[in-house]
Each structure stands twice: as C-alpha cells, then as structure tokens.
Coordinates of C-alpha atoms in Angstrom, one line a residue:
M1 CA -130.8 85.1 276.7
G2 CA -133.2 83.8 273.7
G3 CA -134.9 80.6 275.9
R4 CA -131.7 79.1 276.8
S5 CA -130.8 78.7 280.8
R6 CA -127.2 79.5 282.0
V7 CA -127.0 75.4 283.0
W8 CA -127.2 74.9 279.4
E9 CA -124.7 78.0 278.7
A10 CA -122.3 76.1 281.3
V11 CA -122.6 72.9 279.6
V12 CA -121.3 74.4 276.1
A13 CA -118.5 76.4 277.8
S14 CA -117.1 73.6 279.3
R15 CA -116.8 71.4 275.9
G16 CA -113.3 70.9 275.0
K17 CA -111.4 73.5 273.3
M18 CA -112.1 73.3 269.5
R19 CA -109.5 73.8 266.6
S20 CA -109.2 77.4 265.4
P21 CA -110.0 78.0 261.9
G22 CA -107.5 80.4 261.3
R23 CA -108.4 82.2 258.5
P24 CA -111.5 81.2 257.3
G25 CA -112.1 78.2 254.4
T26 CA -113.6 78.4 251.3
R27 CA -117.3 76.9 250.7
R28 CA -118.0 74.0 249.1
E29 CA -120.2 75.2 246.1
H30 CA -117.0 77.1 245.5
R31 CA -114.8 74.7 244.7
Q32 CA -117.5 72.7 242.9
R33 CA -117.4 75.7 240.4
F34 CA -113.6 75.7 240.3
W35 CA -114.1 72.1 239.1
D36 CA -116.3 72.7 237.0
L37 CA -114.7 75.3 235.3
I38 CA -111.9 73.1 235.2
G39 CA -113.2 70.4 233.7
E40 CA -114.4 72.6 230.5
G41 CA -111.0 73.3 229.9
L42 CA -110.4 76.4 231.8
G43 CA -107.0 77.0 233.3
S44 CA -106.7 77.2 237.3
E45 CA -106.5 81.1 237.5
A46 CA -108.6 82.0 234.9
A47 CA -111.1 79.4 236.9
A48 CA -110.4 80.9 240.6
A49 CA -111.3 84.4 239.4
A50 CA -114.9 83.1 237.9
V51 CA -115.5 81.8 241.6
G52 CA -114.4 84.7 243.0
V53 CA -111.2 83.5 244.7
S54 CA -107.6 84.6 244.3
Q55 CA -105.6 83.1 241.7
S56 CA -102.7 82.0 243.5
V57 CA -105.8 79.9 245.7
G58 CA -106.9 78.4 242.5
T59 CA -102.7 77.7 241.9
G60 CA -103.0 75.9 245.4
W61 CA -105.9 73.7 244.5
F62 CA -104.9 72.5 241.3
R63 CA -101.1 71.6 242.1
E64 CA -102.4 70.0 245.6
S65 CA -104.7 67.2 243.9
G66 CA -102.4 67.0 241.2
G67 CA -104.9 68.5 238.8
M68 CA -107.4 66.1 240.1
R69 CA -110.9 66.5 240.7
N70 CA -111.2 66.1 244.8
V71 CA -114.7 67.6 245.4
S72 CA -117.8 65.5 244.3
K73 CA -120.3 66.9 241.9
A74 CA -123.5 66.3 244.0
P75 CA -124.8 68.9 245.9
L76 CA -125.4 69.3 249.3
S77 CA -127.7 67.1 250.8
G78 CA -130.8 68.4 252.0
R79 CA -130.6 67.0 255.6
F80 CA -127.2 69.3 256.5
L81 CA -127.4 73.2 257.2
S82 CA -126.3 75.1 254.5
F83 CA -123.6 78.3 254.7
V84 CA -126.7 80.1 254.3
E85 CA -129.1 78.5 256.8
R86 CA -126.0 79.2 259.2
E87 CA -126.0 83.1 258.5
E88 CA -129.6 83.3 258.9
I89 CA -128.7 81.6 262.1
A90 CA -125.7 83.9 263.3
L91 CA -128.3 86.6 262.3
M92 CA -130.8 86.3 263.8
R93 CA -128.8 84.4 267.3
A94 CA -127.5 88.3 267.0
R95 CA -131.2 89.5 267.1
R96 CA -131.9 87.2 270.2
A97 CA -134.2 84.9 268.7
G98 CA -134.5 81.5 270.1
V99 CA -134.0 78.2 268.8
R100 CA -137.6 77.1 267.9
E101 CA -138.3 80.7 266.2
I102 CA -134.5 79.9 264.7
A103 CA -136.1 76.5 263.4
L104 CA -139.9 77.8 262.5
A105 CA -137.6 80.5 260.5
L106 CA -135.8 78.1 258.5
G107 CA -138.1 75.0 258.5
R108 CA -136.0 73.0 260.4
A109 CA -135.9 70.9 263.6
P110 CA -135.6 72.6 266.5
S111 CA -133.2 69.6 267.3
T112 CA -131.3 70.3 264.4
I113 CA -131.0 73.9 265.4
S114 CA -129.9 73.2 269.6
R115 CA -127.5 70.3 268.0
E116 CA -125.9 73.8 265.5
L117 CA -125.4 76.4 268.2
R118 CA -124.3 73.5 270.9
R119 CA -121.5 71.9 268.9
N120 CA -120.4 73.8 266.0
A121 CA -120.4 77.7 268.1
A122 CA -117.6 79.3 268.8
T123 CA -117.1 79.5 273.3
R124 CA -114.6 82.2 274.3
A125 CA -114.9 83.2 277.9
G126 CA -117.3 81.2 278.4
L127 CA -120.3 82.7 275.7
I128 CA -122.1 81.3 273.3
D129 CA -120.6 83.0 270.0
Y130 CA -122.2 82.0 266.7
R131 CA -120.2 82.6 263.2
A132 CA -121.5 81.8 259.9
T133 CA -117.5 81.1 259.2
N134 CA -116.2 79.4 262.3
A135 CA -120.0 76.7 262.4
Q136 CA -119.2 75.9 258.6
W137 CA -115.4 75.1 259.1
H138 CA -116.4 73.2 261.8
A139 CA -119.1 71.3 260.2
D140 CA -116.9 70.6 256.8
L141 CA -114.1 69.7 259.1
R142 CA -116.1 66.8 260.8
A143 CA -117.5 66.3 257.5
R144 CA -114.9 64.4 257.0
R145 CA -114.2 60.9 256.3
P146 CA -110.7 60.0 254.8
K147 CA -111.2 56.6 253.1
P148 CA -107.4 54.5 253.7
A149 CA -105.8 54.7 250.0
K150 CA -105.8 51.0 249.4
L151 CA -102.2 51.4 248.3
A152 CA -101.2 52.2 251.7
E153 CA -103.0 49.1 253.3
N154 CA -101.9 46.9 250.9
E155 CA -97.9 46.3 251.4
R156 CA -97.6 43.5 248.7
L157 CA -99.5 45.2 246.1
R158 CA -97.7 48.4 246.7
D159 CA -94.1 46.9 246.0
Y160 CA -95.5 45.5 242.8
V161 CA -97.2 48.5 241.3
Q162 CA -93.8 50.2 242.6
E163 CA -91.4 48.3 240.8
R164 CA -93.7 48.3 237.8
L165 CA -93.1 51.9 237.4
N166 CA -89.5 52.5 238.7
G167 CA -88.3 49.1 238.0
A168 CA -84.8 49.3 237.3
V169 CA -83.9 48.7 233.4
L170 CA -81.7 45.8 232.9
R171 CA -79.6 44.4 230.2
A172 CA -79.9 40.9 228.9
D173 CA -77.0 39.9 231.1
G174 CA -79.0 41.5 234.3
T175 CA -76.9 44.0 235.2
P176 CA -78.8 47.2 235.4
A177 CA -78.6 49.6 231.8
S178 CA -76.4 53.0 232.3
V179 CA -79.0 55.9 233.2
P180 CA -78.9 59.5 232.8
D181 CA -79.0 62.0 235.4
S182 CA -82.1 63.2 235.6
G183 CA -81.0 65.7 238.8
P184 CA -83.5 66.1 241.5
W185 CA -87.2 65.7 241.0
R186 CA -88.4 69.2 241.3
G187 CA -92.5 68.6 241.2
R188 CA -92.7 69.4 237.6
R189 CA -92.6 67.7 234.6
H190 CA -88.9 67.4 232.7
G191 CA -87.9 70.1 231.2
R192 CA -86.9 69.8 227.4
G193 CA -84.8 68.6 226.2
Q194 CA -83.5 66.6 229.7
D195 CA -82.2 63.4 230.3
R196 CA -85.2 61.7 232.4
R197 CA -84.7 58.8 234.4
W198 CA -84.7 55.1 232.6
A199 CA -87.6 52.5 234.8
T200 CA -89.8 49.5 233.7
A201 CA -92.6 52.7 233.1
W202 CA -95.7 50.5 232.7
S203 CA -98.7 52.6 232.2
P204 CA -101.2 52.5 235.3
E205 CA -103.8 50.9 232.6
Q206 CA -101.2 47.8 232.1
I207 CA -100.5 47.8 235.3
S208 CA -104.0 47.1 236.8
A209 CA -105.0 44.3 233.6
R210 CA -101.7 42.8 234.5
L211 CA -102.7 41.9 238.2
R212 CA -105.2 39.9 237.2
V213 CA -102.6 38.0 235.1
D214 CA -100.3 37.1 237.4
F215 CA -103.0 37.0 240.8
P216 CA -105.6 35.0 238.8
D217 CA -107.4 34.0 242.5
D218 CA -106.4 36.8 244.4
E219 CA -109.0 39.5 244.4
S220 CA -106.8 41.2 247.6
M221 CA -103.9 41.8 244.3
R222 CA -106.7 44.3 242.1
I223 CA -106.7 48.1 242.1
S224 CA -107.7 50.2 238.9
H225 CA -105.6 52.4 237.1
E226 CA -107.2 55.6 237.9
A227 CA -106.6 54.8 241.6
I228 CA -103.3 54.6 240.8
Y229 CA -103.3 57.9 239.0
Q230 CA -104.8 59.5 242.6
A231 CA -102.2 58.2 244.0
L232 CA -99.7 59.5 242.2
F233 CA -101.0 62.7 241.5
V234 CA -102.9 63.6 244.4
Q235 CA -101.1 65.1 247.4
G236 CA -102.0 63.0 250.8
R237 CA -104.0 60.4 249.5
G238 CA -101.1 57.9 250.7
G239 CA -99.4 54.7 249.1
L240 CA -97.3 56.0 246.2
N241 CA -94.7 58.7 246.6
R242 CA -95.1 61.9 243.9
E243 CA -92.1 61.6 242.4
L244 CA -92.7 58.9 240.5
S245 CA -95.4 60.7 238.2
A246 CA -91.4 60.9 236.6
C247 CA -92.0 57.3 235.5
L248 CA -95.3 58.1 233.8
R249 CA -94.7 57.9 229.5
T250 CA -95.6 62.2 229.7
G251 CA -93.7 62.8 232.8
R252 CA -96.5 65.2 233.9
A253 CA -96.6 66.1 237.7
L254 CA -99.7 67.3 237.4
R255 CA -102.3 65.5 235.6
V256 CA -104.2 67.4 232.3
P257 CA -108.3 68.0 232.1
R258 CA -109.0 66.6 228.8
A259 CA -110.8 69.7 227.6
R260 CA -107.7 71.3 227.3
T261 CA -106.8 69.0 225.1
V262 CA -110.0 70.1 222.7
G263 CA -109.4 72.6 220.4
R264 CA -105.4 72.6 220.0
G265 CA -105.8 72.7 217.1
K266 CA -104.2 75.9 215.2
H267 CA -106.1 79.5 214.6
F268 CA -105.4 78.9 211.1
V269 CA -107.0 75.7 210.4
T270 CA -111.2 75.4 210.1
D271 CA -113.4 73.5 209.6
E272 CA -113.5 73.6 205.8
V273 CA -109.9 72.4 205.4
M274 CA -110.1 69.9 208.0
I275 CA -109.3 66.1 206.8
S276 CA -112.6 65.0 206.5
E277 CA -114.0 66.9 204.3
R278 CA -111.5 65.5 201.7
P279 CA -112.0 64.6 198.5
A280 CA -113.6 60.8 198.9
E281 CA -111.4 59.8 195.6
S282 CA -108.4 60.2 198.1
V283 CA -109.4 57.5 200.0
D284 CA -109.6 54.1 197.9
R285 CA -106.3 55.4 196.4
A286 CA -108.3 54.8 193.0
V287 CA -107.1 58.0 191.4
P288 CA -103.7 59.3 191.5
G289 CA -102.8 63.6 192.4
H290 CA -103.7 63.3 196.5
W291 CA -100.1 64.0 198.4
E292 CA -99.0 63.3 201.9
G293 CA -96.5 66.5 203.1
D294 CA -94.5 66.6 206.4
L295 CA -91.5 67.5 207.6
I296 CA -88.5 65.4 208.9
I297 CA -86.3 67.6 211.3
G298 CA -82.5 67.2 212.3
R299 CA -79.8 69.0 214.5
G300 CA -80.2 72.3 214.9
S301 CA -83.7 72.3 213.6
T302 CA -82.8 71.7 210.1
A303 CA -85.7 70.1 208.2
I304 CA -86.4 68.4 204.7
G305 CA -89.6 68.5 203.3
T306 CA -91.6 65.7 201.9
L307 CA -94.1 64.9 199.1
V308 CA -95.4 61.7 198.9
E309 CA -98.2 60.6 196.4
R310 CA -101.0 58.3 198.4
T311 CA -101.8 56.3 194.3
T312 CA -97.9 55.7 193.4
R313 CA -95.9 56.7 196.1
F314 CA -94.3 58.4 193.8
T315 CA -91.8 61.0 196.5
M316 CA -90.6 64.3 195.7
L317 CA -88.1 66.3 198.4
L318 CA -88.0 69.8 198.9
H319 CA -85.2 72.1 200.2
L320 CA -85.1 74.0 203.6
P321 CA -82.2 75.6 204.2
P322 CA -81.3 78.1 206.9
L323 CA -81.8 81.3 206.4
E324 CA -78.7 83.9 206.7
G325 CA -77.8 84.7 210.4
Y326 CA -79.0 81.6 211.1
G327 CA -77.3 80.4 214.6
T328 CA -75.6 83.9 215.2
R329 CA -78.8 86.2 215.6
P330 CA -81.8 85.7 217.9
T331 CA -84.6 85.0 215.9
G332 CA -87.5 88.2 216.9
K333 CA -90.9 86.9 217.5
T334 CA -92.4 88.3 214.1
G335 CA -89.6 88.0 211.8
P336 CA -88.9 84.7 209.4
A337 CA -88.1 81.7 210.6
L338 CA -84.7 82.0 210.3
A339 CA -84.4 77.6 210.5
G340 CA -85.6 77.4 206.9
H341 CA -89.0 76.1 207.5
G342 CA -91.4 78.9 208.1
A343 CA -94.3 79.0 206.5
E344 CA -93.3 81.4 203.8
A345 CA -90.3 78.9 203.3
V346 CA -92.3 76.2 202.9
R347 CA -94.8 77.4 201.1
N348 CA -91.9 78.6 198.6
A349 CA -90.9 74.7 198.5
I350 CA -93.9 73.2 197.8
V351 CA -95.2 75.9 194.7
S352 CA -91.8 75.3 193.6
T353 CA -91.6 72.0 193.6
I354 CA -95.2 70.9 192.6
T355 CA -96.2 73.5 189.7
T356 CA -93.5 70.7 187.3
L357 CA -96.1 68.4 187.6
P358 CA -99.2 68.8 185.3
E359 CA -102.0 70.2 186.7
Q360 CA -103.9 66.5 187.2
L361 CA -101.5 65.9 189.9
R362 CA -102.4 69.0 191.8
K363 CA -105.5 67.2 193.2
S364 CA -105.1 68.0 197.2
L365 CA -102.6 67.7 199.8
T366 CA -102.8 66.6 203.4
W367 CA -101.0 68.0 206.0
D368 CA -100.9 68.1 209.9
Q369 CA -101.3 71.1 211.8
G370 CA -98.0 72.4 211.9
A371 CA -97.2 75.7 212.0
E372 CA -95.1 76.2 209.1
M373 CA -98.7 75.5 206.8
T374 CA -100.1 78.6 208.2
Q375 CA -100.0 80.4 204.2
H376 CA -101.9 77.1 202.8
A377 CA -104.9 79.3 202.0
Q378 CA -102.0 81.7 199.4
L379 CA -100.3 77.9 198.7
R380 CA -103.9 77.1 197.1
I381 CA -104.2 80.0 194.8
E382 CA -100.3 80.0 193.6
A383 CA -100.3 76.1 193.1
N384 CA -104.1 75.6 192.9
L385 CA -103.2 72.7 195.1
P386 CA -106.1 72.4 198.0
V387 CA -104.8 72.2 201.3
Y388 CA -106.3 69.3 204.2
F389 CA -105.4 69.2 207.5
C390 CA -105.0 65.4 209.6
D391 CA -106.9 66.1 212.9
P392 CA -104.3 67.0 216.0
H393 CA -102.2 64.2 216.9
S394 CA -102.8 61.7 214.2
P395 CA -100.1 60.7 212.4
W396 CA -101.8 57.6 210.9
Q397 CA -104.0 59.9 209.1
R398 CA -101.1 60.5 206.7
P399 CA -99.6 56.9 206.9
T400 CA -97.6 56.8 203.1
N401 CA -95.9 60.0 204.2
E402 CA -95.2 58.0 207.5
N403 CA -94.0 55.2 205.9
T404 CA -91.8 56.8 203.5
N405 CA -90.2 59.2 206.4
G406 CA -89.3 56.3 208.3
L407 CA -87.4 55.0 204.7
L408 CA -85.9 58.3 204.3
R409 CA -84.1 58.0 207.8
Q410 CA -81.7 55.6 206.2
Y411 CA -80.3 59.0 204.7
F412 CA -81.0 61.5 207.1
P413 CA -80.6 60.3 210.6
K414 CA -82.5 61.5 213.3
G415 CA -80.1 63.9 215.0
T416 CA -77.7 64.8 211.9
D417 CA -77.8 68.4 210.3
L418 CA -79.9 67.8 207.5
S419 CA -78.5 71.5 206.3
R420 CA -75.9 69.8 204.6
H421 CA -77.2 68.5 201.6
E422 CA -77.2 69.8 198.6
P423 CA -81.1 69.8 196.4
E424 CA -79.2 67.3 194.0
D425 CA -78.3 65.3 197.0
L426 CA -82.3 65.3 197.5
S427 CA -83.3 64.5 194.4
A428 CA -80.9 61.9 194.5
V429 CA -81.8 60.1 197.4
A430 CA -86.2 60.8 196.0
L431 CA -84.6 59.6 193.0
A432 CA -83.5 56.2 195.0
L433 CA -87.2 56.1 196.8
N434 CA -88.3 56.2 193.1
S435 CA -87.2 53.3 191.6
R436 CA -87.4 50.6 194.3
P437 CA -90.2 47.9 193.3
R438 CA -92.9 48.4 195.3
K439 CA -95.0 45.0 196.9
T440 CA -98.1 47.2 196.7
L441 CA -97.0 48.6 193.1
A442 CA -97.1 44.7 191.7
W443 CA -93.5 45.1 192.1
K444 CA -93.9 47.9 189.8
T445 CA -91.3 51.3 191.0
P446 CA -93.4 54.3 191.7
A447 CA -91.6 56.1 188.7
E448 CA -92.7 53.3 186.4
A449 CA -96.9 53.6 187.8
L450 CA -96.8 57.2 187.7
D451 CA -95.2 57.3 184.5
E452 CA -97.9 54.6 183.4
W453 CA -100.6 56.5 184.6
L454 CA -99.5 60.0 183.1
R455 CA -99.3 57.5 179.5
S456 CA -103.2 56.7 180.0
L457 CA -103.9 60.5 180.2
Q458 CA -102.2 61.0 176.6
N459 CA -103.7 58.1 175.3
P460 CA -107.3 57.3 176.9
G461 CA -108.0 54.5 174.5
V462 CA -105.4 52.7 174.7
A463 CA -105.7 50.0 177.6
T464 CA -102.6 49.7 179.9
T465 CA -101.3 46.2 180.8
D466 CA -99.2 45.0 183.7

C-alpha cells in the first residue's frame, strides 16, 4: 500500500487517540476574508454571506471576538502545507500513490508528506484514513500558540486597571455616591433611557498613560490601551471580566469597526452642501448674514429651534409646538413628525422667521446633519438661503450656536417641557440675549451690532464710530 510497510502502519495505529474534530471547521482564509470585509464596514451577516458561511456563524465569530479581528492578515507561510495541498494529498492517497510520488507532484520534500500522514491522518480500526478537512483541523489545533495575557499574569497591574475602570464613585466625605440600579449585565449595550452603573470609568488610554506617571521606574506596570480593549472585548482573552465593558464611556459590549462610522452622514447631504463649501467670508466673521442653527430638545421630545448670526451673535428662536394628536395616537413611519420638529415644521419655522430680515442678512445657514433638515433644498428656494451641513459628530463647527444653546438652557433647562412656551415667551428670551453686552463685540449688544451694520448699508459713505 503506497510503499509503506505494516510496521509503519502499526506505529501510526498505536499513536495516542486524537481528539475528534467534530464538524469540520472553517478555513483560515475564510476568516481572514471575513475580517477584511468587517474592516471595510460590512455587517457580520453580510460579511459571512460573502465568504460562504452561514449568517449565524459570522455573527458568532464577531461576538466571540468582541468585534476585534482575531486572525492575522499575513498569508500562510509557504513552509506550511495549505488546505489545497492537503486535498491533493487525500486524492492521491485514495489512488494509492506513494509518499515520494505525492512529494514530487506537490514539489515538497518526501519527509514533509510522510510527517503529514503520520501526524494528521485519522486512524480508525488501525487503518490510515487521511482526509483533508480532518488533517487541516488537527494542523490548526497544533499550530495554536496562545500567549498568556499580561493582565492575567500580573495581579498588581490587573487590580490597578480594574480599580480605574470599575472603582466606586465617592462623595466629598468619602462615602459611596448613590448608584442607580442598572440591572444585570446582558452582554449588550445599555438600552435607550436605561440607567448605567456608576464607576470611575477611566478610559483605557488614560489608564495606560497614567501608569507611566504613577510607576515611572516599574516597567512591569505597563500596558497599552489596545491590550486593555482586547482583555475587555475578546472572549477568553483573560485578565478582565467582560462585564467591565459596561464601564467604558460608550458602554459597548462589542468593538465597532471604524469603517462603519465612515459615511454615516444622512443620505440628503452631498458634497456640494458640506461646510467645506461654505463661503470663505463666513469663516472670519467679517460680514454679517451667515447663520448657525440647531434644536434644543426637552421632555417628551419637545423642541425649540435656534438661529444665531455668526458676526453679531444676534439670536432668533423658532416656535415648534407639537402637532395635534401628539402623545395620544401612534406615529406612522411615513406620517408627519407629531413632536413638532419634523422636516416640514422646521422648514416652515425657518422660512417664516428668516424672511423677516433683509436679503443681505440671508447669506448662509449652517446646521448639523439632523433629519429635521431633509427639506433643505426647498428651504433654500423659499427663503433664498443656502444651507450647509457640518461633518458628523462635529458640534465645534457651529461654535456660536453651541455657545448660545448653553446660554438658553438658563431659561429652558434640560428635561423640561418646551411646548408650554408661547411664541411671545421665545421672543422675550431672544430679546434678553440680544440686549446683553458682549465682550467679543467690544461690549456692544448683538442688537446694537446688527443695527449698526444695517445703518451702514443705508449710508455707505458714512463711517461708523464706536
């Protein structure tokens, strides 16, 4: 049989019992391709379908590794047999080819083929039974070289990290602060409107950097922030309990690939209306007429719209009352936003407010990428007001508006019902802000600064004086 003696078969047959592979596992290249697709922004189910495995398998891969890649991108070294070569070995052995014949066909050393048959072949009833899937499973199992996690080996370091992730929040007198009941950890992110556990909640980057400050001469007290994330997210990585992921700022139980956050902007936002295309004159605040807008949200999803002129800081407030039926009947997926700050309501409020100003004061409006601005194209036509959008998660690109919203919270605190305020109330608050002297305006009020500029338009030959 293929040039091997019964003595050799007896030696192989006497080999210790090998663990059964059970259901054949997936190939390394499949996992590599799966994580490549995850890195490109695909979901686990879509990536699984693309590599030819079931969606449940892909979801399992993603959750077991905490959303972090657990297979190297490097291709298999040529010194190791590939799955394709093992399939060829299995076919040639079925045709009773000898070891040297197989080695010649594959361009491998005979000793490589002999070792492969001896170590990875199945031995049932004392016979040699070589199958590529079984052999690949045994080879993968033997190739594993799990390295102990640093946090699992260093108890002092582990205690330091855990204390800064999950340490108690203390009052000034040293007693524990009142901790809301967050319920048992379910392996998922906290739900909307749910209490979260209170903890010191240092970020992994803060912990990693602080170790060098607290232990400048102790090299054993060093760990990277990425190693802390792996200890939190990867199942079986060791060192930290996965429940501690609830102490992270985001509260995520799984790592979110960065590519998934790219392109999260709304579908109605194109390159032509991004803030980078806004006129240059709006950046240096030299010419009035460029506005920043946003919503402030209160209890029950009630809202007030805010418009702030960048140069003079002049503020206008939009009355956005809830529509009839809000809170008493369910909202359909395609019906109007009954809370009062849907796209149509916001567009109408801006048009009715901004059109009371001279056309010279309607140069541009900058807003975030909220769904309330889906009708920005119609707004531009009706109010002759170009609209531009900030980049996602970039409130600093509307600094004047953000600052003004902070001032407005003195009158409209968070968590209060904003629908109870009449339009006259909003006008009174706007007047109060516009009548405050501002240091940035050389202690003029926004109303005075705007009025001065308007008078300069009427009398261009007359110089203004402070």
